[in-house]
């Protein structure tokens, strides 16, 4: 992995269709869970295709503080080894990333104890973790919840349990699966999350010797084993990065091949784009997305849903696209209560969007104009970049570090496709696009 980008302002000049081909990087959310899972064994774990983004760099730092060794092993490669591991996750680091919560199940299984701060991350909703806690308690863990942290302990091994999740939480499922791999007996998780990154975590754990059945369905069964071994694993390509680029091309017009884009994970997204007026072609190991710039976009309503539904992590980007569509689009976000943070900034660029509780009404097409906007979270940042790509003039995106948390060199990849994107540092110096961070394999 490479160092994450440190520049903080992105300037995007709109009005250029995107053309060419780019490679899709490894999945952020799969990498974070899998890196946490590496502590389930004392043996080395070699990962490939880990994206060079700020969140994976932060997870690596947390693992190193806990006692893991971490070495780069070539492009996107990372070798982790947790010969011995501490059970206290440093608050200063963990609070910077909500995904640090995925260490809870792995630490508890490995050391019998876990002390973690309450997770931070995007302010996109209440983001409770009571499902994680209840499931682990059902497996025998004693968990004391303080105002700022959790202390989880288990006197002996965790034991298998039959757990019903009230909602299919992604990191909750990941925590319970990791805890169950080394538990005594069988764990059944009902209403489990099915997202591609949950499936990839399960494949990774299976390659370490875990007995996991049903990944990708809503019932996951884990037969606990005594130990897990080291392994090598290639992280899946990021369907959310691929979806973001597909939406960007639909918005700007043009013709782009997204190499390694996992089309099967994006079925509903790609269908929406086709209904809106883009052309999508599934190639052998790629997706091609195109739209003639003079082909108008049509409004197509959308509801976010758990996988295989339309991902909440692409909702903001889709909203930016719909500002360019003819008619009124209703976008409903039932999964998170505060995931319309892009709306005020899009509105400042000229978008016509009315927030009505958990849904919004987008009226289009609206002419967008460059403005100085502030990025509130990773996916809203991607949405503002898409809006900037279609806007008249040069948009200034402040707080672009949010984008660096989840996208490997978004600016560089867009420049490769013909967009005009430059970065500047905290001192205001503008720089040419950086070369791709931590190149893919
Ligand atoms: N929820 C509860 N109680 C729980 C757990 C979740 O009420 O115990 C609620 C949450 O408050 C939220 C909903 O359930 O309203 C869904 O939350 P979930 O737990 O599934 O989300 P997560 O595991 O915290 C992961 C991704 C997010 C992605 C969501 C939904 C990682 C590291 N994060 O978060 O990714 O939005 O699943 O798919 O995998 C992103 O990549 O930008 C991002 C935010």
Coordinates of C-alpha atoms in Angstrom, one line a residue, residues 26-27 29-31 33-34 47-49 174 194-207 215-216 233-237:
X26 CA -9.5 -3.2 -4.4
X27 CA -12.5 -2.8 -2.2
X29 CA -14.8 -2.2 2.9
X30 CA -13.5 -5.7 2.2
X31 CA -10.0 -4.6 2.9
X33 CA -12.7 -6.2 7.5
X34 CA -10.0 -8.6 6.1
X47 CA -3.1 -9.6 1.0
X48 CA -3.1 -8.3 -2.5
X49 CA -5.1 -5.6 -4.2
X174 CA -18.5 -9.3 10.0
X194 CA -25.0 -10.2 2.0
X195 CA -22.8 -7.4 0.7
X196 CA -19.8 -8.3 -1.6
X197 CA -17.4 -7.3 1.1
X198 CA -19.0 -9.5 3.7
X199 CA -18.7 -12.4 1.2
X200 CA -15.0 -11.6 0.5
X201 CA -14.3 -11.5 4.2
X202 CA -15.8 -15.0 4.5
X203 CA -13.7 -16.3 1.5
X204 CA -10.6 -14.9 3.3
X205 CA -11.5 -16.6 6.6
X206 CA -12.3 -19.9 4.7
X207 CA -8.8 -19.7 3.2
X215 CA -21.9 -16.3 2.8
X216 CA -23.9 -14.2 0.3
X233 CA -5.8 -13.5 -0.4
X234 CA -6.6 -11.1 -3.2
X235 CA -9.2 -8.5 -2.2
X236 CA -12.1 -8.1 -4.6
X237 CA -12.4 -5.0 -6.9

